[in-house]
Tab-separated table of C-alpha atoms in Angstrom:
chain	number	residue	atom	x	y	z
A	8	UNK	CA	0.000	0.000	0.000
A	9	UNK	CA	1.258	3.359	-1.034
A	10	UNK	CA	0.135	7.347	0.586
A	11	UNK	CA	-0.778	10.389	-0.745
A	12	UNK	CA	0.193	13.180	1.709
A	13	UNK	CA	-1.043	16.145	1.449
A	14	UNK	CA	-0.481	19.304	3.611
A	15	UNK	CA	-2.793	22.417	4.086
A	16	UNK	CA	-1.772	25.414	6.310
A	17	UNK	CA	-3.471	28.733	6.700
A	18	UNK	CA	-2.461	31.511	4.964
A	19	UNK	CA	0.635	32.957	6.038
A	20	UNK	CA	-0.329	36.825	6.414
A	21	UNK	CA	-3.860	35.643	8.111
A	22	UNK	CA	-4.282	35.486	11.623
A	23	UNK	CA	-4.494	32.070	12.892
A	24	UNK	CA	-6.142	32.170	16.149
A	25	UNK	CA	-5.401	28.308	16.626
A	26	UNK	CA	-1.867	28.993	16.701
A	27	UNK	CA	-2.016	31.612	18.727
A	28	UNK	CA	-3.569	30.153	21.830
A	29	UNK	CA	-0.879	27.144	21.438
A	30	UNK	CA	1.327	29.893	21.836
A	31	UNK	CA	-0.415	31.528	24.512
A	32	UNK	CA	0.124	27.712	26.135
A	33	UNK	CA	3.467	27.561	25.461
A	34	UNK	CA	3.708	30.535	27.574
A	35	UNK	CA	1.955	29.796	30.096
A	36	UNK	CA	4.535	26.965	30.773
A	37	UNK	CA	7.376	28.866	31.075
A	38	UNK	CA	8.632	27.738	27.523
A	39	UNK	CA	9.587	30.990	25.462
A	40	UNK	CA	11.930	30.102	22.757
A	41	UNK	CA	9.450	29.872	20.239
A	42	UNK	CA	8.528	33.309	18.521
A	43	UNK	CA	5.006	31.677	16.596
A	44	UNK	CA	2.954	28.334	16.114
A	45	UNK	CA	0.877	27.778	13.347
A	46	UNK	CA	-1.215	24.911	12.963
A	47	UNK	CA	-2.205	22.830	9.131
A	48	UNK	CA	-3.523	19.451	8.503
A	49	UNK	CA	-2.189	16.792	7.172
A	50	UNK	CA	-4.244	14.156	4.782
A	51	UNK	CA	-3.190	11.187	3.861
A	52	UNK	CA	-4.925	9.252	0.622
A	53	UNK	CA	-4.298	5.512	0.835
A	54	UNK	CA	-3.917	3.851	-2.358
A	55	UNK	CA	-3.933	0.048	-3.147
A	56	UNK	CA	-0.820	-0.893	-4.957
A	57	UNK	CA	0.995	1.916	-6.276
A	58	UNK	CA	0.533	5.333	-6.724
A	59	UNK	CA	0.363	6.278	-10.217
A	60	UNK	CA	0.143	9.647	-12.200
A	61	UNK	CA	-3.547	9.388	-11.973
A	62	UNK	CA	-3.877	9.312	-8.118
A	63	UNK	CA	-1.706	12.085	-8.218
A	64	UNK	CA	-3.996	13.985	-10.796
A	65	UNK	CA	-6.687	13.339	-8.467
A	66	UNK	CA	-4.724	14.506	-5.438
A	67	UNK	CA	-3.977	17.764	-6.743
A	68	UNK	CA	-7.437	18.502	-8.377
A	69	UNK	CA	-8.620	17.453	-4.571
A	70	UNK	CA	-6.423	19.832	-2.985
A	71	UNK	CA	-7.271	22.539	-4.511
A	72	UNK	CA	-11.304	22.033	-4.671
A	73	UNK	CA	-12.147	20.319	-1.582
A	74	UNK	CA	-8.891	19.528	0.774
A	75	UNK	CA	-8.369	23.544	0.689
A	76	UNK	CA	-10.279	26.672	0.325
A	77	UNK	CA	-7.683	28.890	-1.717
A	78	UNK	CA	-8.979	32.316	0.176
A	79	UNK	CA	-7.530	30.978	3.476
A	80	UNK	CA	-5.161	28.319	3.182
A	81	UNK	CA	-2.632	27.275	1.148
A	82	UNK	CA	-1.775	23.626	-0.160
A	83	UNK	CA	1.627	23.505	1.026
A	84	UNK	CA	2.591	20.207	-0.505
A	85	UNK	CA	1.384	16.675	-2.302
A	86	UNK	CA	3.391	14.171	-2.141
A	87	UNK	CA	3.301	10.431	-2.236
A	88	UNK	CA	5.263	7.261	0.385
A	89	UNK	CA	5.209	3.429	0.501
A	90	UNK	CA	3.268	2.769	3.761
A	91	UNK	CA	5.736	0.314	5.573
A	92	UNK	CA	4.121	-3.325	4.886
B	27	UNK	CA	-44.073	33.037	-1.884
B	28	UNK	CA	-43.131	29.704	-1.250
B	29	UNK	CA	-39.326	29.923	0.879
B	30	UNK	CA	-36.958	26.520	1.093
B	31	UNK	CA	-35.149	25.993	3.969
B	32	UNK	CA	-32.249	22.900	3.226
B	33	UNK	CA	-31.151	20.789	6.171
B	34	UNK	CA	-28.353	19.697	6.061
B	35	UNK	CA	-26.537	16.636	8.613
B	36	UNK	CA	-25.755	18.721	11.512
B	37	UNK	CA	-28.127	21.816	11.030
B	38	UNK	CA	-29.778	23.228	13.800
B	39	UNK	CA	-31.604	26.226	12.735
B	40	UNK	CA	-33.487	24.809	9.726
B	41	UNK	CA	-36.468	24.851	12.301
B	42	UNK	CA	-35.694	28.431	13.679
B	43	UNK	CA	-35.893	29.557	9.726
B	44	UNK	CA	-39.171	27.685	8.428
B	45	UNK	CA	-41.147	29.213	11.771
B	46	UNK	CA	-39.501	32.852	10.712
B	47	UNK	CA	-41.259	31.890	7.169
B	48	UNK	CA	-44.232	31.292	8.390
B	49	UNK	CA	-44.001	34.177	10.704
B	50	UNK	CA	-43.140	36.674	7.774
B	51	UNK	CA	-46.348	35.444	5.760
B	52	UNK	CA	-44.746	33.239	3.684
B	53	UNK	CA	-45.315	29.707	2.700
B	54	UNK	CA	-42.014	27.355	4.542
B	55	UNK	CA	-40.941	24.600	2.698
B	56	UNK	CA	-38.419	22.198	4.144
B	57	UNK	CA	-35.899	20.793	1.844
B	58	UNK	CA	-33.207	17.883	2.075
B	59	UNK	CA	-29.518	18.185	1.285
B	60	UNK	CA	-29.339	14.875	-0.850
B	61	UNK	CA	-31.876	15.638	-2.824
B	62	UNK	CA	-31.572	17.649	-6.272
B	63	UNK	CA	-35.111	18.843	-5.742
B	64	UNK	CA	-35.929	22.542	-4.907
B	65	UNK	CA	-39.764	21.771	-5.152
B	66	UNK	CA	-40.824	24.766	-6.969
B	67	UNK	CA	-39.571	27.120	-4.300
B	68	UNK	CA	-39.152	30.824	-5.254
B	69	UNK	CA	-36.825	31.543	-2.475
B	70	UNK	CA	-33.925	29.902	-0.270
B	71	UNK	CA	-32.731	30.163	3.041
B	72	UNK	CA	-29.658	27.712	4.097
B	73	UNK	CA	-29.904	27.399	8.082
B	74	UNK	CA	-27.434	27.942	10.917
B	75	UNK	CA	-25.837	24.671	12.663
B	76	UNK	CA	-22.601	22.896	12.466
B	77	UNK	CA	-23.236	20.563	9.235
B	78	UNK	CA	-20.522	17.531	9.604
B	79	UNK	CA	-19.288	18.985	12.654
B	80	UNK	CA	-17.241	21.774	11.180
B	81	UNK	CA	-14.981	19.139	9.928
B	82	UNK	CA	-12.689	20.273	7.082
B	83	UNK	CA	-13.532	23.712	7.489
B	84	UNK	CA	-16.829	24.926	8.334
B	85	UNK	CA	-19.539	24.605	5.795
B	86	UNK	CA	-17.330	23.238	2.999
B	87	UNK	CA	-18.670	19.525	2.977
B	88	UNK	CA	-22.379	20.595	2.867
B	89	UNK	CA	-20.901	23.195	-0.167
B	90	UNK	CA	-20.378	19.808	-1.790
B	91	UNK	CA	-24.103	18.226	-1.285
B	92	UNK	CA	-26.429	17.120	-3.995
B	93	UNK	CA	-28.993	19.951	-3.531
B	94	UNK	CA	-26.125	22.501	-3.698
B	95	UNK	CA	-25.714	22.063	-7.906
B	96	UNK	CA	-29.245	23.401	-7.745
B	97	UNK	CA	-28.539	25.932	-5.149
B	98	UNK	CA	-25.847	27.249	-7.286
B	99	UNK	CA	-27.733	27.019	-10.462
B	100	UNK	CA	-30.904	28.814	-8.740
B	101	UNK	CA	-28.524	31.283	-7.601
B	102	UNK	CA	-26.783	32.232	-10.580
B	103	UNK	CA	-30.613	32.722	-12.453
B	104	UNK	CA	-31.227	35.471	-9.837
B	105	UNK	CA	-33.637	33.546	-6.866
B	106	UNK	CA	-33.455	34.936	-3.880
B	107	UNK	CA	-30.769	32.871	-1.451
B	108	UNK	CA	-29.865	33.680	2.334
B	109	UNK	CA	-27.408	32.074	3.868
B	110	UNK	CA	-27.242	32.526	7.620
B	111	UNK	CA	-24.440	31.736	10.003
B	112	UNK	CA	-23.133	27.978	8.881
B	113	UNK	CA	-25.031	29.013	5.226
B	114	UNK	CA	-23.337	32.097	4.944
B	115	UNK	CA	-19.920	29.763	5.091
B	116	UNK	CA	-21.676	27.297	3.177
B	117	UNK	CA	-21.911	30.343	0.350
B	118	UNK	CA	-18.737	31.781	0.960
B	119	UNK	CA	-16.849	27.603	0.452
B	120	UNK	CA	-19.393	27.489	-2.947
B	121	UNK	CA	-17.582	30.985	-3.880
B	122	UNK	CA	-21.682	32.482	-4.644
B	123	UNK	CA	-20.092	35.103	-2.082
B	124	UNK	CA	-16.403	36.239	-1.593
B	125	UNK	CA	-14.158	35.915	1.079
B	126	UNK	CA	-13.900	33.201	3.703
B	127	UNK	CA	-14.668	32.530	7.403
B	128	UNK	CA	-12.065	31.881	9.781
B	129	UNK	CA	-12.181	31.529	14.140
B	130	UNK	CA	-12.396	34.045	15.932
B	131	UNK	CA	-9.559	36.254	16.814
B	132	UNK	CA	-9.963	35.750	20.312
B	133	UNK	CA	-10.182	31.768	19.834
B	134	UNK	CA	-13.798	31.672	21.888
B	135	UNK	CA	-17.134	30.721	20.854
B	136	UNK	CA	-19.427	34.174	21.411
B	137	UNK	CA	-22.528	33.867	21.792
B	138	UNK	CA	-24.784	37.523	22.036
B	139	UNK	CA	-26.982	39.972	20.845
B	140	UNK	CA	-25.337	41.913	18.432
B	141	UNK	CA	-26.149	45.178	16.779
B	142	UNK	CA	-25.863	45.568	13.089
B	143	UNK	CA	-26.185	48.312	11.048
B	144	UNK	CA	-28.050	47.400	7.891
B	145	UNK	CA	-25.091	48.798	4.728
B	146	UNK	CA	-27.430	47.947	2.083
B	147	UNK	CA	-30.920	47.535	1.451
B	148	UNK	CA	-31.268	46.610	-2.346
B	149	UNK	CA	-31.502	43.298	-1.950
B	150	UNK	CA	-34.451	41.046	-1.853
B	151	UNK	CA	-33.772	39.824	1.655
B	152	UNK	CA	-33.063	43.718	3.335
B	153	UNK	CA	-35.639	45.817	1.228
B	154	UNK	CA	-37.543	46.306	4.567
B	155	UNK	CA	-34.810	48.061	6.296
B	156	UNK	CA	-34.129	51.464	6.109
B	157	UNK	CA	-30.200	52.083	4.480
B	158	UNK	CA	-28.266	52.698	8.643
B	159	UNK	CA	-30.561	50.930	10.438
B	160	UNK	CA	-29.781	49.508	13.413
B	161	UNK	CA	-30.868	45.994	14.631
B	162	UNK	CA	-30.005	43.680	17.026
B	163	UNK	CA	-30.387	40.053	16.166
B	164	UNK	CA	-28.373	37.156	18.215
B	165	UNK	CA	-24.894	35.980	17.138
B	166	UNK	CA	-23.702	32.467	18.156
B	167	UNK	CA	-19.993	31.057	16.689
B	168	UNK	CA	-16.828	30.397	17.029
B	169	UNK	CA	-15.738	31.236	13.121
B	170	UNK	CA	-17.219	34.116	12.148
B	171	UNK	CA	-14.232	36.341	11.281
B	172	UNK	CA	-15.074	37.566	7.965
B	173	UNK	CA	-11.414	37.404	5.754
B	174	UNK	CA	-10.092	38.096	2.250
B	175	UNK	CA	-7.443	39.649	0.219
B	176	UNK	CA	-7.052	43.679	0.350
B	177	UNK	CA	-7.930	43.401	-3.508
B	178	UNK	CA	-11.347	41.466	-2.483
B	179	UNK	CA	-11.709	43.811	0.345
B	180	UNK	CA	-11.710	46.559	-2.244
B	181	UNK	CA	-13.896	45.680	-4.324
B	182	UNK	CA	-16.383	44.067	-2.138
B	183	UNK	CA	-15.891	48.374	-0.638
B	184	UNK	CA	-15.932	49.868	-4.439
B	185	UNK	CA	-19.568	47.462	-5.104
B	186	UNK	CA	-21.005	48.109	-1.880
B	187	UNK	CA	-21.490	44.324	-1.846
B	188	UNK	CA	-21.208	45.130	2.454
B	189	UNK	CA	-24.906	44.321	3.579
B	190	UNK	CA	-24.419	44.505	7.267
B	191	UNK	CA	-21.938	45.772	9.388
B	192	UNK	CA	-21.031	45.211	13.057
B	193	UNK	CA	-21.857	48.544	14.867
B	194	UNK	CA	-20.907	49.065	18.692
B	195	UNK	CA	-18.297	45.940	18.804
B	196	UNK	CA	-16.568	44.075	16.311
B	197	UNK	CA	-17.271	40.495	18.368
B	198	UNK	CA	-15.052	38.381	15.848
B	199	UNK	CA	-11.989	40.478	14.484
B	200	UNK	CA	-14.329	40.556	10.710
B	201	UNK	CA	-12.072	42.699	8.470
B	202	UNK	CA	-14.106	45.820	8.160
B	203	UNK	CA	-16.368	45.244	10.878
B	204	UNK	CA	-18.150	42.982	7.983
B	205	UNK	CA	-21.700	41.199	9.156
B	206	UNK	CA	-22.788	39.674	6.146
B	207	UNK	CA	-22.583	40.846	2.438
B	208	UNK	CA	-24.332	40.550	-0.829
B	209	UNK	CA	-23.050	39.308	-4.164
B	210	UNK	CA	-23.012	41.381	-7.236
B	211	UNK	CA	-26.680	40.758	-8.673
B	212	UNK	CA	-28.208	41.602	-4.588
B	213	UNK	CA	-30.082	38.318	-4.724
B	214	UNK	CA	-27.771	36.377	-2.562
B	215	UNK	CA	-26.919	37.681	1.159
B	216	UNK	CA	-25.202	35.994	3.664
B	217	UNK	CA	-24.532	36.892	7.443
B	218	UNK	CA	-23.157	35.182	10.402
B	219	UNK	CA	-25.969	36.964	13.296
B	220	UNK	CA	-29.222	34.986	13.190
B	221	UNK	CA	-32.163	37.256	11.991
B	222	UNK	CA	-34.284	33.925	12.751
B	223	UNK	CA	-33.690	33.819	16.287
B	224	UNK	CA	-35.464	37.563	16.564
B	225	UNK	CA	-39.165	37.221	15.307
B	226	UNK	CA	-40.873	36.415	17.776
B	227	UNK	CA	-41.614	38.615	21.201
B	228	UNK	CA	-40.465	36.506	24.297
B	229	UNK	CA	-38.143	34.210	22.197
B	230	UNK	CA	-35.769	37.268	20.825
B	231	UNK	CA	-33.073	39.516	22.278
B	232	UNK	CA	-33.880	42.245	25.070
B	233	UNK	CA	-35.094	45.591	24.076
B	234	UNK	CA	-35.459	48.541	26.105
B	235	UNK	CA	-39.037	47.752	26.367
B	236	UNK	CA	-38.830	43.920	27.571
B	237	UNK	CA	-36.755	41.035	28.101
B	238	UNK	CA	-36.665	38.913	25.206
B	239	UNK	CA	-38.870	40.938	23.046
B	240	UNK	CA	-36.368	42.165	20.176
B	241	UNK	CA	-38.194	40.915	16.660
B	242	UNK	CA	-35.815	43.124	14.011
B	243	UNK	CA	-34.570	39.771	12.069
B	244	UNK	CA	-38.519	39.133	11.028
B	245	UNK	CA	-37.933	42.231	8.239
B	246	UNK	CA	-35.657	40.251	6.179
B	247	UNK	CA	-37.996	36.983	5.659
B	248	UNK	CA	-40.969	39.607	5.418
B	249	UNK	CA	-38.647	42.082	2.694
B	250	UNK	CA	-38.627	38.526	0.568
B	251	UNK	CA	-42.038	37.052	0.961
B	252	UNK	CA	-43.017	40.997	-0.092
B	253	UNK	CA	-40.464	40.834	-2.870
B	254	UNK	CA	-41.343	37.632	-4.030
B	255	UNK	CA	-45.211	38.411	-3.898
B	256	UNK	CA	-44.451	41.448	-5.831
B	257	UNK	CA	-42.284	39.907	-9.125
């Protein structure tokens, strides 16, 4: 079985409000080294067999149109790993 | 005359918004999400709620339900469509409005009675206001800051496509103290406060007058039963 990874974070110049209360967390427990957390997701697309060019069509139309919403988040990357058997 | 109401998995308001109907004179007609059946409706409200939990990002699985091909047809031919709180991100995911809908800046869920000031009354759905008015209608969510690009922002400015704007506090960090907006043609609105949840005396906000008596959401179902009466 192979993976299609694909990683969404928020915009970089919007506020994320998320990151900002892990942050505030950090803070909280003395831990200051850390000048700004942002938080993404992470998808992963399991495939039977191997990933081929079309999964990887599919992937990318996916992240754009459903995965993502291009007005606050940015697809960050698509990529593709053998699961370990 | 006759107004739709979709529910979607997860809505909670879809009740709230069919009463308001009824309330406003209009005929309330309850529609389902997997269909791709409007029923002859002349008018469409999508409800508040949290349609598949929020998961993804807030109204943009229900953007991808059966009914919402029609929605989006319907839309673009000029019907009437309101989208309120989880419908106004369900419009903003379908791109019928710009922008998006992120959490609040402060990172809590608000719940209150907010006062709006009604931007623009040439739509179908805010006819009955007066162009300044002031209402208060209740506003319950945790993403309702109103985003998008400083080109977006101009032009949603330079169209007057602003439709109501927060007025005493901005509750959510919304970029221009936006409320809820229109889209080019006026026939499709969108706001994050709950006109639904203020048309009814003893069920609404306070007022000066009473506790609980605050019924300034029931103009905007009565503006488009009037409007669609009148075509």
């Amino acid at each position: 079985m192979a993976t299609i990874i694909i990683e969404v974070m928020p915009k970089k110049e919007l506020l994320d409000p998320a990151g900002k209360a892990v942050l505030g967390a950090l803070h909280r427990q003395d831990i200051h080294g850390f000048q700004e957390v942002r938080i993404g997701k992470r998808f992963e697309l399991h495939v039977d067999g191997e990933v081929t060019e079309a999964h990887l069509a599919t992937a990318r139309t996916l992240a754009d149109e459903l995965l993502s919403n291009g007005v606050i988040e940015d697809v960050v990357s698509i990529r593709s790993e053998d699961s370990p058997a | 005359m006759k107004v739709g109401v979709v529910t979607f998995p997860g809505s909670l308001d879809d009740r709230d918004a069919l009463r308001a109907i009824k309330l406003a004179g209009g005929t309330a007609v309850a529609l389902w999400h997997g269909d791709h059946d409007l029923k002859g409706v002349d008018a469409l409200v999508l409800p508040g709620g949290f349609s598949y939990g929020d998961y993804l990002r807030c109204g943009a699985i229900a953007a991808h339900s059966p009914i919402m091909s029609e929605v989006v047809d319907a839309a673009n031919k000029g019907m009437p469509v309101l989208g309120i709180c989880n419908g106004f991100q369900m419009l903003v995911e379908s791109g019928l409005l710009p922008g998006g809908l992120i959490r609040n800046d402060h990172g809590n869920f608000i719940c209150r009675d907010q006062v709006l000031r009604v931007d623009n009354t040439s739509t179908p759905w805010t006819s009955g206001y007066r162009e300044g008015q002031e209402i208060t209608i209740p506003l319950k969510n945790g993403e309702g800051g109103f985003i998008a690009d400083d080109e977006t922002l101009r032009r949603i400015e330079g169209e007057n496509l602003v439709t109501f704007r927060y007025s005493e506090v901005n509750p959510n960090g919304s970029l221009h103290d936006i409320a809820g907006l229109r889209n080019e043609a006026g026939n499709v609105v969108g706001l994050m406060p709950h006109p639904e949840h203020a048309v009814e005396s003893g069920f609404g906000p306070d007022t000066a007058i009473a506790m609980k008596s605050g019924t300034e959401g029931l103009t905007m179902f009565e503006s488009v039963v009037g409007s669609v009466v009148h075509q």
